[in-house]
Coordinates of N, CA and C in Angstrom, one line a residue:
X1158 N 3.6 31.9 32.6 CA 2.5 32.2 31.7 C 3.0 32.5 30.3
X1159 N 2.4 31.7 29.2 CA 2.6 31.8 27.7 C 1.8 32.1 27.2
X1160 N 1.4 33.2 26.6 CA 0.3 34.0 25.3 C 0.5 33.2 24.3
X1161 N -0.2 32.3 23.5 CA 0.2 31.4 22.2 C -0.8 32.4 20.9
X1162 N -0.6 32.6 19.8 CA -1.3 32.9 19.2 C -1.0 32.5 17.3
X1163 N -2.2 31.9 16.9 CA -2.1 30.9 15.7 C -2.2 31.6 14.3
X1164 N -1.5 31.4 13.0 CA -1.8 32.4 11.9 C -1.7 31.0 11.2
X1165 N -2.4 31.5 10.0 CA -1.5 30.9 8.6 C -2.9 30.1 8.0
X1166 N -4.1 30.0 9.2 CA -4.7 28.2 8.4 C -6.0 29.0 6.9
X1167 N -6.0 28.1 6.4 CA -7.2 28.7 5.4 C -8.1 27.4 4.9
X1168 N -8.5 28.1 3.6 CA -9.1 26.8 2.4 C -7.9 26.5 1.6
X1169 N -7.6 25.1 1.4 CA -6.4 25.1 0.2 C -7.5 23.8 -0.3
X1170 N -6.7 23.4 -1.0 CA -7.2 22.2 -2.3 C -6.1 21.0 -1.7
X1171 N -6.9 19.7 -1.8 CA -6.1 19.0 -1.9 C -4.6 18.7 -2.9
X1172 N -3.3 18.4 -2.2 CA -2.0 18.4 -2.7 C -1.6 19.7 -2.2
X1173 N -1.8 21.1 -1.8 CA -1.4 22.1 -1.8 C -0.8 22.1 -0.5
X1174 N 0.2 23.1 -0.5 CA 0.9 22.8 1.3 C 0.3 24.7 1.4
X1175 N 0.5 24.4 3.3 CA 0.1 25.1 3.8 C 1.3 25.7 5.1
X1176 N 1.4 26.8 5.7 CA 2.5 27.0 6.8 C 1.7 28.1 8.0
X1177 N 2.0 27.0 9.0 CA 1.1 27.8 10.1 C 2.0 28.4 11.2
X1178 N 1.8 29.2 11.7 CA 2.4 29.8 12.4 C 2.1 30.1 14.1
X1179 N 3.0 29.9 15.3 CA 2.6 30.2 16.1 C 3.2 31.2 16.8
X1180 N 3.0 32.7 17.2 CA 3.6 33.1 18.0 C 3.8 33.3 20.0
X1181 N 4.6 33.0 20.0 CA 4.5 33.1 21.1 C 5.3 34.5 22.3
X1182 N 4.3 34.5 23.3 CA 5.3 35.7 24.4 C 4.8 35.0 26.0
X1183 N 6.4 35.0 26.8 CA 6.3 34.4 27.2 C 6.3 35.5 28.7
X1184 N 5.4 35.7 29.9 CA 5.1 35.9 31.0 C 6.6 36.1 31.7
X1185 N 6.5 34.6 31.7 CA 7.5 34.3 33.0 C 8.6 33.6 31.8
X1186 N 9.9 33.8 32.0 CA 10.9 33.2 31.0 C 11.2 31.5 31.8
X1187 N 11.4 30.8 30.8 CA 11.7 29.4 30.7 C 12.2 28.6 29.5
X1188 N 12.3 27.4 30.1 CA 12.4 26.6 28.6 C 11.3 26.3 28.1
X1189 N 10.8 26.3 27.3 CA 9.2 25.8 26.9 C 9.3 24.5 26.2
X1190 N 8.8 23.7 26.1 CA 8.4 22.5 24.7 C 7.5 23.8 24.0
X1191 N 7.4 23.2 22.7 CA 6.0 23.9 22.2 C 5.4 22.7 20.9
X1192 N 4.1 22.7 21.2 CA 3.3 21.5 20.4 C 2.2 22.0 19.6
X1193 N 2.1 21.3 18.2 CA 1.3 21.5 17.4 C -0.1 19.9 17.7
X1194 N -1.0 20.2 18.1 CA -1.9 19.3 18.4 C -3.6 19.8 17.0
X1195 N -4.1 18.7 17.1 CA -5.8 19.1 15.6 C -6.6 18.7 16.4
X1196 N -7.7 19.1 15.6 CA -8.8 18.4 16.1 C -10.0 18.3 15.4
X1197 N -10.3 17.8 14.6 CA -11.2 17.3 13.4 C -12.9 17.2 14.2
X1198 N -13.8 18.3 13.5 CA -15.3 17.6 14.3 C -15.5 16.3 14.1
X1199 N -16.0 16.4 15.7 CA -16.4 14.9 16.6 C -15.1 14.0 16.9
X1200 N -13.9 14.3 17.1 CA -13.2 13.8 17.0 C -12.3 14.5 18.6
X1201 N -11.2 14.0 18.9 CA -10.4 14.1 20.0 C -9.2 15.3 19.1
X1202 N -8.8 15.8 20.6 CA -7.9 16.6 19.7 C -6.2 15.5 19.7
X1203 N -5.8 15.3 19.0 CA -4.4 14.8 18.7 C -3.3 15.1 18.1
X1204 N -1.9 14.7 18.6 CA -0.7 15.5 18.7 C -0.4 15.3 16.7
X1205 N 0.1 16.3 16.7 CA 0.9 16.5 15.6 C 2.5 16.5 15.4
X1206 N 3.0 17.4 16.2 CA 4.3 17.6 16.6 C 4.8 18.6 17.6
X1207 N 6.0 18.7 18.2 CA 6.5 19.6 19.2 C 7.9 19.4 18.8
X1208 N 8.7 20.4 19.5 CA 9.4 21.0 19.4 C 10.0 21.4 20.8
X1209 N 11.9 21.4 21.0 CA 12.2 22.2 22.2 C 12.4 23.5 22.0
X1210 N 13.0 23.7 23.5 CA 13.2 25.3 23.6 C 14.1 25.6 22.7
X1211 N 14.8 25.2 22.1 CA 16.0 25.5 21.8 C 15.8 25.2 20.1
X1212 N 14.9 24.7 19.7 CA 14.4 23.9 18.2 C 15.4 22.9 17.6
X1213 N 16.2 22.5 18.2 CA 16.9 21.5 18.1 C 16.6 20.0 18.1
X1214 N 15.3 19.3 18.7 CA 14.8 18.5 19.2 C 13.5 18.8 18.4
X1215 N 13.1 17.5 17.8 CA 11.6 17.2 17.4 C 10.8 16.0 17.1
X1216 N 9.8 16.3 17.6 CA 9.2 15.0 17.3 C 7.7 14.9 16.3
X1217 N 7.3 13.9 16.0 CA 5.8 14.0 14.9 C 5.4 13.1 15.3
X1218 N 3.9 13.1 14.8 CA 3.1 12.3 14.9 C 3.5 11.0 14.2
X1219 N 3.6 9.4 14.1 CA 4.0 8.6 13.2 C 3.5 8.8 11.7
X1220 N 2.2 9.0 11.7 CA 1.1 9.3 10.4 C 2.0 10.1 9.5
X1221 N 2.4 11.4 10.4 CA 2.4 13.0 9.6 C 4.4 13.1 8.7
X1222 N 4.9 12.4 10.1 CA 6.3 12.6 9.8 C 6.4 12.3 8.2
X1223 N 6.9 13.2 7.4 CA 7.9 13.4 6.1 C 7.1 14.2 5.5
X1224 N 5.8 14.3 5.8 CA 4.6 15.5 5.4 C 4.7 17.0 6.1
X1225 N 4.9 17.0 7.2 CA 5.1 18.1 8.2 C 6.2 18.0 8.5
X1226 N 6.3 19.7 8.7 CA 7.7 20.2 9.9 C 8.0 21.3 10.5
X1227 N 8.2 20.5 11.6 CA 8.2 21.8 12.8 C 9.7 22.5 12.8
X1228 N 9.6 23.9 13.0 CA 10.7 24.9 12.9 C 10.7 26.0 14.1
X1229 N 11.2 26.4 14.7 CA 11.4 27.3 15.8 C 12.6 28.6 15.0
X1230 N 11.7 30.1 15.4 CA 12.5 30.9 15.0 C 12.9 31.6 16.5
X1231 N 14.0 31.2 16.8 CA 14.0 31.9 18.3 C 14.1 33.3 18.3
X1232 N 14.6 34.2 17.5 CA 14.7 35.8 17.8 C 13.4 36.5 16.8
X1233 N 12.5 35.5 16.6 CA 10.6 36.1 16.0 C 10.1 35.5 17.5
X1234 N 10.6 34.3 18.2 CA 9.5 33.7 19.1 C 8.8 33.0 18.7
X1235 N 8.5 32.1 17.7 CA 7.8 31.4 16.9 C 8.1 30.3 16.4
X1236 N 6.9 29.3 16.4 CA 7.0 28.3 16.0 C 6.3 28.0 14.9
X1237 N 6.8 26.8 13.4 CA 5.8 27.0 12.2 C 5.7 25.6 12.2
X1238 N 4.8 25.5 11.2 CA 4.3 24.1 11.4 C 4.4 24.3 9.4
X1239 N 5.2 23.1 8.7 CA 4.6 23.6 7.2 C 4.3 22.2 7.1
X1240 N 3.2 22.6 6.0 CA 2.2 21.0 6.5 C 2.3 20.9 4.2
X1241 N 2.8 19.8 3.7 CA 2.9 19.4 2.7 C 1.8 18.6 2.3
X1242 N 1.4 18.6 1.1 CA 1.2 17.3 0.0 C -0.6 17.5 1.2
X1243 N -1.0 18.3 1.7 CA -2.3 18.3 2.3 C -3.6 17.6 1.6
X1244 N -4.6 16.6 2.4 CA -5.5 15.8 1.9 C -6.5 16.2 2.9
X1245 N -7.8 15.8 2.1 CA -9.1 16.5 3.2 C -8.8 15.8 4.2
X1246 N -8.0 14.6 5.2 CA -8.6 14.1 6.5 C -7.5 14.9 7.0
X1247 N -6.5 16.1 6.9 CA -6.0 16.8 7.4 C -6.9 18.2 7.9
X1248 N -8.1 18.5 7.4 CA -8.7 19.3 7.5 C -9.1 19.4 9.3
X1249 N -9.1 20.2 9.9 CA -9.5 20.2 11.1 C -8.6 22.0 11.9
X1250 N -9.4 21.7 13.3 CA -8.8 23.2 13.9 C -7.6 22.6 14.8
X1251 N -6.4 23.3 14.3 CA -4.7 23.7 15.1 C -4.6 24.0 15.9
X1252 N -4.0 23.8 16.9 CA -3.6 24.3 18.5 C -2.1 24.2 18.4
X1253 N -1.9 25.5 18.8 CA -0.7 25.9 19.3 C -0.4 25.2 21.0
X1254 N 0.3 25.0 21.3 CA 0.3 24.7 23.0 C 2.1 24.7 23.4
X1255 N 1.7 24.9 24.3 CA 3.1 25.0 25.2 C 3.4 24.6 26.8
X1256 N 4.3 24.0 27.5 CA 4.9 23.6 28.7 C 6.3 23.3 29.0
X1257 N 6.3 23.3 30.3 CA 7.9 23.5 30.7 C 8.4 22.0 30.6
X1258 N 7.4 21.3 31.4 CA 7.7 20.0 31.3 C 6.7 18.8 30.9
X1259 N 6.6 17.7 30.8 CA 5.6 16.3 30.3 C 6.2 15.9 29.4
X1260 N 5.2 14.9 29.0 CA 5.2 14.3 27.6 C 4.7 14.6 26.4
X1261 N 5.8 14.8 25.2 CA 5.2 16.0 24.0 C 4.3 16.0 23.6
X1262 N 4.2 14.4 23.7 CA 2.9 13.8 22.8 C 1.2 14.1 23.8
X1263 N 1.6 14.5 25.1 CA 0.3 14.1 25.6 C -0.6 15.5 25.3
X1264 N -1.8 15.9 25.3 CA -2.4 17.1 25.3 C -2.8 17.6 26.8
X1265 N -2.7 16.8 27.4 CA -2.7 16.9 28.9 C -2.0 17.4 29.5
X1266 N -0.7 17.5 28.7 CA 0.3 17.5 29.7 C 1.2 18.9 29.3
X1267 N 0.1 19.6 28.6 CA 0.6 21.1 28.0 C -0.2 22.2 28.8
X1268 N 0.0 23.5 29.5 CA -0.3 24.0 30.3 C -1.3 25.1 29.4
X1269 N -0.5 25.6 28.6 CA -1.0 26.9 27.5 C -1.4 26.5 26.2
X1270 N -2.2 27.2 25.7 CA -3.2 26.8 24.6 C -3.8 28.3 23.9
X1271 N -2.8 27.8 22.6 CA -3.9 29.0 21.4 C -5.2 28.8 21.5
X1272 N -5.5 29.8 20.7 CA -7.2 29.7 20.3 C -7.7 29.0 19.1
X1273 N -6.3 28.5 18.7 CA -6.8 28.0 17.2 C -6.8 28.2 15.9
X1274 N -6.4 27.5 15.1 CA -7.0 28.0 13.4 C -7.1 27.0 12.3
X1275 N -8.3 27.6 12.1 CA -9.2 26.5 11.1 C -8.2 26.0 9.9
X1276 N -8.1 25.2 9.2 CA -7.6 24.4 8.2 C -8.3 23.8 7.5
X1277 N -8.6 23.9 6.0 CA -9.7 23.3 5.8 C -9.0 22.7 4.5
X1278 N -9.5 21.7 4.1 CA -8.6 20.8 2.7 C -10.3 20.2 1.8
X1279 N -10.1 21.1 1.0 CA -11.1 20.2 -0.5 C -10.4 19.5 -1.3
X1280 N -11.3 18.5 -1.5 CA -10.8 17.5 -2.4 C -10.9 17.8 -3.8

């Protein structure tokens, strides 16, 4: 069992960067992945990026990579997401998520799940 919990999102302006944060505490000890997934109204939620246990390993979305980056602070517990050069179709709500095992990219395939945080980009 993973408690995920999301900080950082706001109003910024387009061009402005933003750094989200996720903390996590973990139940039962493991290796975790941990994934940054959005979800824009009316829209599906889709992956952003993840991260291993160890923060050594990363992966992005094709779109996002050289814009975003994912970081693991292992002795905070935490994962950040710092999101650059932001434009309104980035605007949408963040999920934190986490699993032992699957595919980084799938949303399915992640067990635990923040509650979210809004992100909003004016143009």
């Amino acid at each position: 069992q993973v408690d995920l919990v999301e900080s950082g999102g706001g109003l910024v302006q387009a061009g402005d960067s933003l750094r989200l944060s996720c903390a996590a505490s973990a139940r039962t000890p493991g290796t975790y992945i941990t994934g940054w997934f959005r979800q824009a109204p009316g829209k599906t939620r889709t992956f952003v990026s993840a991260i291993d246990w160890n923060g050594e390993i990363t992966e992005y979305a094709d779109s996002l990579r050289g814009r975003f980056t994912i970081s693991k602070d292992s002795a905070k517990n935490t994962v950040d997401l710092q999101m650059n050069n932001l434009t309104p179709e980035d605007t949408a709500v963040y999920y934190c998520a986490a699993t032992e095992v699957g595919t980084w990219s799938q949303a399915s395939d992640y067990r635990y799940w923040g509650q979210g945080t809004q992100v909003t980009v004016s143009s």
